[in-house]
Short mmCIF file of C-alpha atoms in Angstrom, two decimals:
data_model
loop_
_atom_site.label_atom_id
_atom_site.label_comp_id
_atom_site.label_asym_id
_atom_site.label_seq_id
_atom_site.Cartn_x
_atom_site.Cartn_y
_atom_site.Cartn_z
CA MET A 753 13.46 -22.00 -11.90
CA PRO A 754 12.55 -18.37 -12.75
CA ASP A 755 10.39 -16.32 -10.46
CA PRO A 756 6.81 -16.81 -11.58
CA LEU A 757 5.94 -13.13 -10.93
CA VAL A 758 7.68 -10.26 -12.63
CA ALA A 759 6.97 -6.63 -12.20
CA TYR A 760 7.79 -4.15 -15.05
CA PHE A 761 8.23 -0.65 -13.86
CA SER A 762 9.01 2.77 -15.19
CA THR A 763 12.48 4.26 -14.59
CA ASP A 764 13.66 7.31 -16.37
CA ASP A 765 12.51 6.85 -20.01
CA ALA A 766 12.31 3.09 -20.06
CA LEU A 767 10.88 -0.02 -18.27
CA ARG A 768 12.83 -2.37 -16.08
CA SER A 769 11.84 -5.65 -14.77
CA ARG A 770 12.16 -6.91 -11.17
CA THR A 771 10.99 -9.68 -8.70
CA VAL A 772 7.97 -9.18 -6.54
CA SER A 773 8.76 -9.20 -2.90
CA ALA A 774 6.80 -11.29 -0.43
CA THR A 775 8.64 -9.54 2.56
CA VAL A 776 6.66 -7.13 4.83
CA LEU A 777 8.67 -5.03 7.19
CA THR A 778 6.59 -4.11 10.27
CA GLY A 779 6.76 -2.52 13.70
CA LEU A 780 4.64 -0.84 16.31
CA LEU A 781 5.60 2.70 17.36
CA GLU A 782 4.71 4.61 20.51
CA LEU A 783 2.90 7.61 19.28
CA PRO A 784 0.68 10.21 20.94
CA ALA A 785 -2.90 9.71 20.06
CA PRO A 786 -4.29 12.23 17.53
CA PRO A 787 -6.19 15.09 19.28
CA ALA A 788 -9.98 14.48 19.47
CA ARG A 789 -10.52 17.68 17.34
CA LEU A 790 -8.33 16.19 14.59
CA SER A 791 -10.00 12.72 14.71
CA ALA A 792 -13.32 14.39 14.44
CA ASP A 793 -12.04 16.36 11.48
CA TRP A 794 -10.89 13.18 9.80
CA GLN A 795 -14.29 11.54 10.38
CA ARG A 796 -16.05 14.54 8.94
CA GLU A 797 -13.85 14.47 5.82
CA THR A 798 -14.26 10.82 5.24
CA LEU A 799 -18.06 11.36 5.34
CA ARG A 800 -17.76 14.22 2.93
CA LEU A 801 -15.88 12.08 0.59
CA GLY A 802 -18.62 9.40 0.72
CA LEU A 803 -16.16 6.58 1.17
CA GLU A 804 -17.83 3.18 0.56
CA ALA A 805 -16.67 -0.17 1.60
CA GLY A 806 -13.32 -0.90 -0.11
CA ASP A 807 -12.67 2.70 -0.97
CA VAL A 808 -9.16 4.29 -0.38
CA GLU A 809 -8.87 8.05 -0.84
CA PRO A 810 -6.56 10.88 0.03
CA LEU A 811 -7.24 13.41 2.89
CA SER A 812 -5.88 16.95 3.18
CA LEU A 813 -2.51 16.63 4.96
CA ALA A 814 -2.03 20.43 4.87
CA ARG A 815 -5.25 21.02 6.89
CA SER A 816 -4.29 18.20 9.36
CA ARG A 817 -1.01 19.55 10.03
CA THR A 818 -2.39 22.83 11.40
CA ARG A 819 -4.42 20.80 13.95
CA TRP A 820 -1.79 18.20 14.82
CA PRO A 821 0.67 19.43 17.44
CA ASP A 822 2.50 16.05 17.47
CA TYR A 823 2.84 15.67 13.76
CA ARG A 824 6.54 16.24 13.99
CA LEU A 825 6.88 13.57 16.74
CA CYS A 826 5.33 11.08 14.33
CA LEU A 827 7.82 11.94 11.72
CA GLN A 828 10.66 11.66 14.17
CA ALA A 829 9.47 8.33 15.29
CA MET A 830 9.24 7.06 11.77
CA GLY A 831 12.69 8.39 11.06
CA ASP A 832 14.08 6.51 14.08
CA TRP A 833 12.56 3.36 13.02
CA MET A 834 13.83 3.67 9.44
CA ASP A 835 17.23 4.27 10.86
CA SER A 836 16.94 0.99 12.81
CA LEU A 837 16.33 -0.79 9.49
CA GLY A 838 19.42 0.75 8.07
CA LEU A 839 17.36 3.08 5.79
CA PRO A 840 18.39 6.54 7.05
CA GLY A 841 17.02 9.61 5.27
CA LEU A 842 14.91 7.68 2.92
CA LEU A 843 11.55 9.37 4.09
CA GLU A 844 12.90 12.83 3.57
CA HIS A 845 13.11 12.33 -0.24
CA SER A 846 9.88 10.38 -0.57
CA GLU A 847 6.42 11.61 -1.47
CA LEU A 848 3.98 11.69 1.50
CA ALA A 849 0.18 11.60 1.57
CA LEU A 850 -2.56 11.31 4.33
CA MET A 851 -4.92 8.53 3.26
CA ALA A 852 -8.17 7.10 4.55
CA CYS A 853 -9.84 3.73 3.72
CA ARG A 854 -13.02 1.99 4.64
CA GLY A 855 -11.50 -1.49 4.34
CA ALA A 856 -9.87 -2.37 1.08
CA ARG A 857 -10.49 -5.03 -1.43
CA TYR A 858 -7.64 -7.20 -2.58
CA HIS A 859 -5.52 -5.24 -4.93
CA HIS A 860 -1.98 -4.32 -6.02
CA ASP A 861 -0.60 -0.97 -6.94
CA ALA A 862 2.21 -1.76 -9.33
CA ALA A 863 0.29 -0.57 -12.45
CA GLN A 864 0.74 3.03 -11.05
CA TYR A 865 3.47 2.68 -8.46
CA GLY A 866 5.60 -0.12 -9.64
CA ALA A 867 8.83 1.87 -9.03
CA ALA A 868 7.89 2.23 -5.37
CA ALA A 869 7.41 0.42 -2.22
CA PHE A 870 4.70 1.77 0.29
CA CYS A 871 5.46 2.78 3.78
CA ASN A 872 2.28 3.23 5.85
CA LEU A 873 1.90 4.55 9.36
CA PHE A 874 -1.59 3.83 10.70
CA LEU A 875 -3.09 6.50 13.05
CA SER A 876 -6.54 5.14 13.92
CA GLU A 877 -7.28 3.09 17.04
CA ASP A 878 -7.77 -0.63 16.77
CA ARG A 879 -11.04 -1.21 14.92
CA GLY A 880 -10.76 -5.14 14.60
CA GLN A 881 -9.10 -4.94 11.15
CA ASP A 882 -6.12 -6.55 9.67
CA LEU A 883 -3.85 -5.78 6.66
CA HIS A 884 -3.85 -9.10 4.84
CA PHE A 885 -1.24 -10.26 2.37
CA PRO A 886 -2.87 -13.44 0.82
CA ALA A 887 0.38 -14.62 -0.91
CA THR A 888 1.88 -15.45 2.49
CA ASP A 889 -1.28 -15.31 4.52
CA GLN A 890 0.25 -12.74 6.70
CA ARG A 891 -2.21 -10.65 8.80
CA ILE A 892 -1.06 -7.56 10.48
CA PRO A 893 -3.34 -6.07 13.21
CA LEU A 894 -4.00 -2.35 12.47
CA GLN A 895 -3.86 0.02 15.34
CA GLY A 896 -2.37 3.48 16.11
CA GLY A 897 1.37 3.43 15.56
CA ARG A 898 1.47 0.32 13.33
CA VAL A 899 3.98 0.76 10.48
CA VAL A 900 4.53 -1.49 7.44
CA ILE A 901 6.78 -1.40 4.36
CA PHE A 902 5.83 -3.62 1.46
CA ASP A 903 6.17 -3.98 -2.29
CA THR A 904 3.42 -2.18 -4.27
CA ALA A 905 3.15 -5.28 -6.47
CA GLN A 906 2.28 -7.46 -3.45
CA PRO A 907 -1.49 -8.15 -3.27
CA HIS A 908 -3.07 -6.78 -0.01
CA ALA A 909 -6.36 -5.87 1.54
CA VAL A 910 -7.80 -4.46 4.73
CA ILE A 911 -10.24 -6.90 6.09
CA ASN A 912 -12.19 -7.75 9.28
CA ARG A 913 -10.01 -9.56 11.80
CA HIS A 914 -12.49 -12.41 12.12
CA GLN A 915 -13.04 -13.02 8.40
CA ASP A 916 -11.01 -14.87 5.78
CA GLY A 917 -11.45 -12.27 3.15
CA PHE A 918 -12.90 -8.84 2.19
CA ASP A 919 -16.65 -8.53 2.68
CA PRO A 920 -18.34 -5.03 2.22
CA ASP A 921 -20.92 -5.91 4.90
CA ASP A 922 -18.13 -5.69 7.45
CA PHE A 923 -17.86 -1.92 6.71
CA PRO A 924 -21.49 -0.77 7.07
CA THR A 925 -22.67 2.75 6.26
CA GLY A 926 -22.80 4.83 9.54
CA ALA A 927 -20.23 2.76 11.39
CA ASP A 928 -16.91 4.27 12.33
CA CYS A 929 -14.77 1.73 10.63
CA SER A 930 -12.41 3.82 8.58
CA GLN A 931 -8.62 3.78 8.94
CA VAL A 932 -6.45 6.98 8.57
CA PHE A 933 -2.76 6.57 7.66
CA LEU A 934 0.21 8.32 6.43
CA SER A 935 1.74 6.80 3.28
CA TRP A 936 5.19 7.41 1.78
CA GLU A 937 6.24 6.21 -1.77
CA LEU A 938 9.72 4.79 -1.28
CA PRO A 939 11.96 4.38 -4.32
CA ILE A 940 12.24 0.65 -4.96
CA GLU A 941 15.65 1.12 -6.73
CA GLN A 942 17.22 2.48 -3.55
CA ALA A 943 19.97 -0.11 -2.73
CA GLY A 944 19.23 -0.46 0.99
CA LEU A 945 15.44 -0.76 0.43
CA ALA A 946 15.88 -3.32 -2.37
CA ARG A 947 18.11 -5.29 -0.26
CA ALA A 948 15.75 -5.26 2.75
CA LEU A 949 12.93 -6.51 0.55
CA GLY A 950 15.05 -9.00 -1.30
CA ILE A 951 14.22 -7.59 -4.84
CA ASP A 952 16.35 -8.45 -7.75
CA PHE A 953 16.42 -6.24 -10.91
CA ASP A 954 16.56 -6.80 -14.72
CA ILE A 955 15.33 -10.39 -14.52
CA ASP A 956 13.57 -10.14 -17.97
CA PRO A 957 15.03 -7.19 -19.94
CA THR A 958 13.80 -8.54 -23.21
CA THR A 959 10.19 -8.25 -22.35
CA ALA A 960 10.79 -4.96 -20.54
CA ALA A 961 12.15 -3.49 -23.75
CA ARG A 962 9.04 -4.05 -25.67
CA LEU A 963 6.45 -2.97 -23.16
CA ASP A 964 5.06 0.56 -22.78
CA GLN A 965 3.33 0.52 -19.37
CA GLN A 966 3.82 -0.84 -15.93
CA GLN A 967 2.27 -4.29 -15.17
CA VAL A 968 2.76 -7.60 -13.52
CA TRP A 969 3.29 -10.86 -15.36
CA LEU A 970 2.66 -14.37 -14.09
CA ASP A 971 4.59 -17.31 -15.58
CA GLY A 972 5.45 -15.35 -18.75
CA ALA A 973 2.06 -13.69 -19.49
CA PRO A 974 0.22 -10.51 -18.29
CA ALA A 975 -1.56 -11.08 -15.00
CA GLU A 976 -4.48 -9.55 -13.15
CA LEU A 977 -5.67 -9.93 -9.54
CA CYS A 978 -8.80 -11.40 -8.26
CA PRO A 979 -10.38 -8.85 -5.88
CA GLU A 980 -12.23 -11.47 -3.90
CA THR A 981 -9.28 -13.76 -3.23
CA GLY A 982 -6.14 -11.67 -3.91
CA ARG A 983 -4.81 -14.45 -6.21
CA TRP A 984 -3.03 -13.74 -9.49
CA ARG A 985 -4.34 -15.06 -12.79
CA GLN A 986 -3.16 -14.78 -16.30
CA ILE A 987 -5.10 -12.52 -18.68
CA ASP A 988 -6.02 -14.33 -21.92
CA ALA A 989 -4.61 -12.98 -25.24
CA ARG A 990 -7.79 -11.15 -26.18
CA GLN A 991 -8.10 -9.36 -22.78
CA SER A 992 -4.38 -8.46 -22.85
CA ALA A 993 -4.74 -6.85 -26.27
CA GLN A 994 -7.79 -4.93 -25.12
CA LYS A 995 -6.06 -3.67 -21.99
CA SER A 996 -3.05 -2.54 -24.00
CA SER A 997 -5.20 -0.41 -26.31
CA GLU A 998 -7.07 1.32 -23.45
#
């Protein structure tokens, strides 16, 4: 039977098709805690951004590096972990950002980052939150040093550890419940990474040839994700035509 999910992603001047990986690579690194001054700076910046429950936004990495004496140790620990996975040097050629979230609703990122996998290194202390992948019901406790690699087309959310799903009331205004993390965009076509995630390419070249934007299909039709449950559902023909014209 064909895979029910297909991601169509940009490569060079065309679109390719691929499977959606349910594999999550994870580890826990021993890292020095960020200096109190830097943690306070992150808290001020998230307040300035006005993050609401479910928001995910970039922070200033350049500013943080000037106040982060152990930044290079974090990069070295990440490089060593990648080496242990058989993915040497991959981080050096991947785009890096410093991010913050106040929880995260169920979503996927393949419409923008379909040609990538995310590699996230979480830096905040344990705040009783999990990274949840509803397709496999895998829950990964978030704490300083937690690292994950996953397919951008794989639905995910950051939720309260004692809840079954995302609830904005779990991230009240004024509470220190934000997560700060480094995030790399890894090239999904890199052979070692594709092999580690179990991704197959060009599974539907006919459809890929007639599309003009990155997207995910379910059972032969365009799909969208329910932000409450993280489940895929087909978009009806009228919605699909409207989305294509936007």
